[in-house]
Short mmCIF file of C-alpha atoms and ligand atoms in Angstrom, two decimals:
data_model
loop_
_atom_site.label_atom_id
_atom_site.label_comp_id
_atom_site.label_asym_id
_atom_site.label_seq_id
_atom_site.Cartn_x
_atom_site.Cartn_y
_atom_site.Cartn_z
CA UNK A 86 -8.75 -1.36 -29.62
CA UNK A 87 -11.40 -4.14 -30.20
CA UNK A 88 -12.34 -7.48 -28.87
CA UNK A 89 -11.21 -10.43 -30.90
CA UNK A 90 -13.93 -13.03 -30.85
CA UNK A 91 -11.91 -15.73 -32.29
CA UNK A 92 -9.29 -15.51 -29.54
CA UNK A 93 -9.17 -18.23 -26.76
CA UNK A 94 -8.70 -15.36 -24.28
CA UNK A 95 -12.04 -14.83 -22.47
CA UNK A 96 -13.93 -11.52 -23.76
CA UNK A 97 -14.28 -10.07 -20.28
CA UNK A 98 -10.52 -10.28 -19.94
CA UNK A 99 -9.79 -8.65 -23.08
CA UNK A 100 -12.32 -5.88 -22.06
CA UNK A 101 -10.45 -5.50 -18.71
CA UNK A 102 -7.11 -4.97 -20.70
CA UNK A 103 -8.67 -2.41 -22.89
CA UNK A 104 -10.01 -0.44 -20.04
CA UNK A 105 -6.73 -0.89 -18.14
CA UNK A 106 -4.85 0.47 -21.13
CA UNK A 107 -7.21 3.46 -21.39
CA UNK A 108 -6.52 4.35 -17.71
CA UNK A 109 -2.80 3.96 -18.12
CA UNK A 110 -2.85 6.11 -21.32
CA UNK A 111 -5.11 8.58 -19.50
CA UNK A 112 -7.85 8.32 -22.11
CA UNK A 113 -9.95 7.72 -19.00
CA UNK A 114 -8.57 10.16 -16.38
CA UNK A 115 -8.65 9.81 -12.59
CA UNK A 116 -12.10 10.64 -11.26
CA UNK A 117 -13.66 10.41 -14.69
CA UNK A 118 -16.87 8.29 -15.20
CA UNK A 119 -16.33 5.29 -17.37
CA UNK A 120 -18.84 4.76 -20.30
CA UNK A 121 -22.03 3.02 -19.25
CA UNK A 122 -22.74 -0.68 -19.57
CA UNK A 123 -24.82 -0.08 -22.47
CA UNK A 124 -22.13 1.96 -24.32
CA UNK A 125 -19.56 -0.53 -23.76
CA UNK A 126 -21.75 -3.41 -24.96
CA UNK A 127 -22.49 -1.40 -28.08
CA UNK A 128 -19.14 -0.28 -28.80
CA UNK A 129 -17.47 -3.68 -28.34
CA UNK A 130 -20.27 -5.93 -29.47
CA UNK A 131 -20.32 -8.05 -26.38
CA UNK A 132 -23.02 -8.93 -23.77
CA UNK A 133 -23.97 -7.13 -20.44
CA UNK A 134 -22.74 -10.00 -18.51
CA UNK A 135 -19.22 -9.78 -19.94
CA UNK A 136 -19.02 -6.00 -19.30
CA UNK A 137 -20.29 -6.57 -15.74
CA UNK A 138 -17.67 -9.06 -15.08
CA UNK A 139 -14.78 -7.02 -16.35
CA UNK A 140 -15.99 -3.92 -14.48
CA UNK A 141 -16.45 -5.87 -11.29
CA UNK A 142 -12.98 -7.37 -11.39
CA UNK A 143 -11.60 -3.88 -12.22
CA UNK A 144 -13.33 -2.58 -9.04
CA UNK A 145 -11.96 -5.26 -6.96
CA UNK A 146 -8.41 -4.60 -8.16
CA UNK A 147 -8.83 -0.88 -7.19
CA UNK A 148 -8.48 0.35 -10.86
CA UNK A 149 -12.05 1.74 -10.83
CA UNK A 150 -14.50 2.37 -8.02
CA UNK A 151 -18.24 2.52 -7.80
CA UNK A 152 -20.49 5.21 -6.30
CA UNK A 153 -23.95 4.06 -5.34
CA UNK A 154 -26.54 5.59 -7.72
CA UNK A 155 -23.87 7.65 -9.69
CA UNK A 156 -21.78 5.26 -11.77
CA UNK A 157 -18.23 3.78 -12.01
CA UNK A 158 -15.18 5.98 -11.99
CA UNK A 159 -11.46 5.78 -12.46
CA UNK A 160 -9.77 5.41 -9.16
CA UNK A 161 -6.60 7.39 -8.23
CA UNK A 162 -3.35 5.75 -9.42
CA UNK A 163 -1.80 3.58 -6.65
CA UNK A 164 1.29 4.96 -4.84
CA UNK A 165 4.32 3.13 -6.38
CA UNK A 166 6.80 1.90 -3.77
CA UNK A 167 10.13 0.66 -5.03
CA UNK A 168 11.25 -2.12 -2.67
CA UNK A 169 15.07 -1.36 -2.51
CA UNK A 170 14.96 2.07 -0.77
CA UNK A 171 14.78 2.76 2.81
CA UNK A 172 12.48 5.59 3.12
CA UNK A 173 9.77 6.94 5.57
CA UNK A 174 6.11 7.42 4.93
CA UNK A 175 6.69 11.21 5.09
CA UNK A 176 9.44 11.00 2.33
CA UNK A 177 7.40 8.69 0.11
CA UNK A 178 4.43 10.97 0.18
CA UNK A 179 6.44 14.18 -0.38
CA UNK A 180 8.18 12.73 -3.35
CA UNK A 181 4.89 12.35 -4.97
CA UNK A 182 3.74 15.70 -4.25
CA UNK A 183 1.33 14.76 -1.40
CA UNK A 184 1.10 16.20 1.97
CA UNK A 185 1.63 13.61 4.78
CA UNK A 186 -0.01 13.73 8.15
CA UNK A 187 -0.78 11.29 10.88
CA UNK A 188 -3.18 10.79 13.69
CA UNK A 189 -1.61 9.37 16.73
CA UNK A 190 -4.01 6.65 17.96
CA UNK A 191 -1.96 5.32 20.80
CA UNK A 192 1.45 6.14 22.42
CA UNK A 193 2.45 3.94 25.25
CA UNK A 194 5.66 2.78 27.09
CA UNK A 195 5.30 -0.82 27.86
CA UNK A 196 6.97 -4.22 28.10
CA UNK A 197 7.67 -5.83 24.74
CA UNK A 198 5.50 -8.86 23.97
CA UNK A 199 6.91 -12.04 22.63
CA UNK A 200 6.84 -11.07 18.96
CA UNK A 201 8.27 -7.55 19.33
CA UNK A 202 11.01 -8.90 21.67
CA UNK A 203 12.00 -11.74 19.16
CA UNK A 204 12.10 -9.18 16.30
CA UNK A 205 14.17 -6.60 18.28
CA UNK A 206 16.43 -9.39 19.61
CA UNK A 207 15.63 -8.38 23.36
CA UNK A 208 14.03 -10.16 26.42
CA UNK A 209 10.20 -10.07 26.66
CA UNK A 210 9.31 -7.33 28.93
CA UNK A 211 12.06 -5.08 27.82
CA UNK A 212 10.74 -1.41 27.64
CA UNK A 213 9.44 -0.25 24.32
CA UNK A 214 7.52 2.69 22.82
CA UNK A 215 4.54 1.35 21.15
CA UNK A 216 3.24 4.04 18.60
CA UNK A 217 0.05 3.38 16.68
CA UNK A 218 -0.59 5.95 13.85
CA UNK A 219 -3.13 6.37 11.02
CA UNK A 220 -1.08 7.64 8.19
CA UNK A 221 -2.83 10.15 5.70
CA UNK A 222 -1.84 11.58 2.46
CA UNK A 223 -3.50 14.86 1.39
CA UNK A 224 -6.03 14.02 4.15
CA UNK A 225 -6.82 10.53 2.87
CA UNK A 226 -6.08 7.53 4.91
CA UNK A 227 -3.39 5.37 3.41
CA UNK A 228 -2.10 2.98 6.10
CA UNK A 229 -2.17 2.09 9.83
CA UNK A 230 1.14 1.65 11.45
CA UNK A 231 2.25 0.26 14.89
CA UNK A 232 5.83 0.73 15.68
CA UNK A 233 7.67 -0.76 18.73
CA UNK A 234 10.65 1.15 19.37
CA UNK A 235 13.44 0.31 21.89
CA UNK A 236 12.87 2.79 24.71
CA UNK A 237 16.58 3.26 25.37
CA UNK A 238 17.33 4.12 21.72
CA UNK A 239 14.15 6.15 20.97
CA UNK A 240 13.08 7.92 24.20
CA UNK A 241 14.16 11.03 22.70
CA UNK A 242 11.00 11.07 20.57
CA UNK A 243 8.57 10.97 23.43
CA UNK A 244 6.81 14.25 23.97
CA UNK A 245 7.54 15.24 20.36
CA UNK A 246 4.65 16.21 17.97
CA UNK A 247 4.38 12.76 16.08
CA UNK A 248 1.08 13.79 14.54
CA UNK A 249 2.51 16.63 12.49
CA UNK A 250 6.04 15.10 11.91
CA UNK A 251 8.02 12.17 10.70
CA UNK A 252 9.18 9.70 13.23
CA UNK A 253 12.45 9.26 11.38
CA UNK A 254 13.19 12.91 11.40
CA UNK A 255 12.45 12.98 14.99
CA UNK A 256 14.77 10.07 15.64
CA UNK A 257 17.55 11.73 13.54
CA UNK A 258 17.22 15.01 15.60
CA UNK A 259 17.34 12.82 18.64
CA UNK A 260 20.90 11.44 17.31
CA UNK A 261 19.52 8.03 16.10
CA UNK A 262 21.07 7.12 12.80
CA UNK A 263 19.29 4.52 10.64
CA UNK A 264 21.52 2.08 8.77
CA UNK A 265 19.39 -0.45 7.14
CA UNK A 266 16.01 -2.20 7.45
CA UNK A 267 14.44 -5.73 6.59
CA UNK A 268 11.05 -5.68 5.27
CA UNK A 269 8.41 -8.34 4.32
CA UNK A 270 5.10 -8.11 2.45
CA UNK A 271 2.04 -10.22 2.97
CA UNK A 272 -1.42 -10.05 1.47
CA UNK A 273 -4.23 -9.63 4.20
CA UNK A 274 -7.73 -8.72 4.51
CA UNK A 275 -8.56 -5.63 6.72
CA UNK A 276 -10.38 -6.30 9.98
CA UNK A 277 -13.61 -4.32 10.83
CA UNK A 278 -11.66 -1.86 13.00
CA UNK A 279 -8.92 -1.33 10.51
CA UNK A 280 -11.55 -0.85 7.71
CA UNK A 281 -13.36 1.92 9.64
CA UNK A 282 -10.05 3.84 10.02
CA UNK A 283 -8.92 3.37 6.51
CA UNK A 284 -12.29 4.14 5.12
CA UNK A 285 -12.53 0.91 3.12
CA UNK A 286 -14.81 -2.08 3.24
CA UNK A 287 -14.09 -4.80 5.82
CA UNK A 288 -12.37 -7.65 4.24
CA UNK A 289 -10.82 -5.64 1.38
CA UNK A 290 -7.26 -6.37 0.39
CA UNK A 291 -4.33 -4.70 2.22
CA UNK A 292 -0.49 -5.11 2.22
CA UNK A 293 0.86 -6.01 5.65
CA UNK A 294 4.44 -4.58 5.64
CA UNK A 295 6.77 -5.58 8.53
CA UNK A 296 9.89 -3.66 9.01
CA UNK A 297 12.74 -4.17 11.51
CA UNK A 298 15.12 -1.10 11.30
CA UNK A 299 18.78 -1.19 12.62
CA UNK A 300 20.85 1.71 13.97
CA UNK A 301 24.32 2.65 13.12
CA UNK A 302 25.63 0.12 15.58
CA UNK A 303 23.73 -2.71 13.65
CA UNK A 304 21.16 -2.91 16.54
CA UNK A 305 17.61 -3.54 15.60
CA UNK A 306 15.59 -0.63 17.32
CA UNK A 307 12.33 -0.46 15.49
CA UNK A 308 9.71 -3.21 14.70
CA UNK A 309 6.84 -1.87 12.63
CA UNK A 310 3.54 -3.49 11.35
CA UNK A 311 1.98 -1.52 8.60
CA UNK A 312 -1.37 -2.16 7.02
CA UNK A 313 -1.32 -0.33 3.72
CA UNK A 314 -4.47 -0.01 1.62
CA UNK A 315 -4.32 -2.55 -1.32
CA UNK A 316 -6.23 -0.22 -3.60
CA UNK A 317 -3.77 2.70 -3.09
CA UNK A 318 -0.47 0.91 -3.02
CA UNK A 319 1.70 -1.01 -5.38
CA UNK A 320 5.15 -2.42 -4.77
CA UNK A 321 7.77 -2.24 -7.60
CA UNK A 322 11.22 -3.77 -7.74
CA UNK A 323 14.20 -3.81 -10.16
CA UNK A 324 15.39 -7.13 -10.70
CA UNK A 325 18.98 -7.98 -11.68
CA UNK A 326 20.00 -11.54 -12.70
CA UNK A 327 21.35 -13.70 -9.73
CA UNK A 328 24.30 -16.16 -10.21
CA UNK A 329 21.98 -18.60 -11.87
CA UNK A 330 19.70 -17.04 -14.38
CA UNK A 331 16.36 -18.61 -14.75
CA UNK A 332 15.47 -19.72 -18.24
CA UNK A 333 12.08 -20.83 -19.47
CA UNK A 334 11.79 -24.61 -19.93
CA UNK A 335 11.78 -25.66 -23.48
C1 GLP B 1092 7.23 3.80 6.69
C2 GLP B 1092 7.67 2.42 7.34
C3 GLP B 1092 7.59 2.36 8.80
C4 GLP B 1092 8.32 3.72 9.45
C5 GLP B 1092 7.74 4.90 8.88
C6 GLP B 1092 8.37 6.09 9.35
O1 GLP B 1092 5.92 4.08 6.74
N1 GLP B 1092 6.80 1.44 6.85
O2 GLP B 1092 8.24 1.22 9.12
O3 GLP B 1092 8.27 3.55 10.76
O4 GLP B 1092 7.81 4.87 7.42
O5 GLP B 1092 7.63 7.17 8.88
P1 GLP B 1092 7.70 8.74 9.21
O6 GLP B 1092 9.14 9.14 9.41
O7 GLP B 1092 6.98 9.38 8.19
O8 GLP B 1092 6.97 8.88 10.61
#
């Protein structure tokens, strides 16, 4: 792997791709320190400024992280989340060999606000359970989730241990069957409060995932807003051709 100086692709960009490839191929392993700026300059015959820009961008993208006074290291791989499967946080983490847990920040029975009411297809003020949890994997904060659950459907979960258990498992035990969900993704910066809970810098990138979940009768009963750490999450999808296949313009 080398940098092609005659290429129109900027040198910092080429270096980024090289480092990314080394991480992908595990030539540089999770938690390992990357070579120093000087070593990278010498090895690839490029300037310090070029190296700095490449490393800074990879830090911003969550591929590398910096530790004050120690150096730059390879970050943990992002959790891959396929878009088409309806799973719970607990399932997602267990499938990856991680131990899920939660801190219950708030649990309240209250009247639905305008947004939750609209998403759940009920009148404003309809009784809902609002559950705010910090979700952790192997003790590390991954996401903040606020669920609004129709009281009539989900009241069976009140009083259950939602810190140590899966909401979906508790719902299932209470006889609620999940049939489908609709989900959207948006890029957002984290607020100061969210940053403190998630252990990231305020303003860093996050994925805002909104989900409306339906029961077996086709009734929406759960509206959730989740803020997932952008440096730990990656959404994947399998795409199949639609009716009209897109072709590149000639
Ligand atoms: C995911 C979804 C949420 C859902 C939660 C249930 O995190 N984004 O919409 O409420 O899973 O998770 P669990 O059953 O682990 O509590």
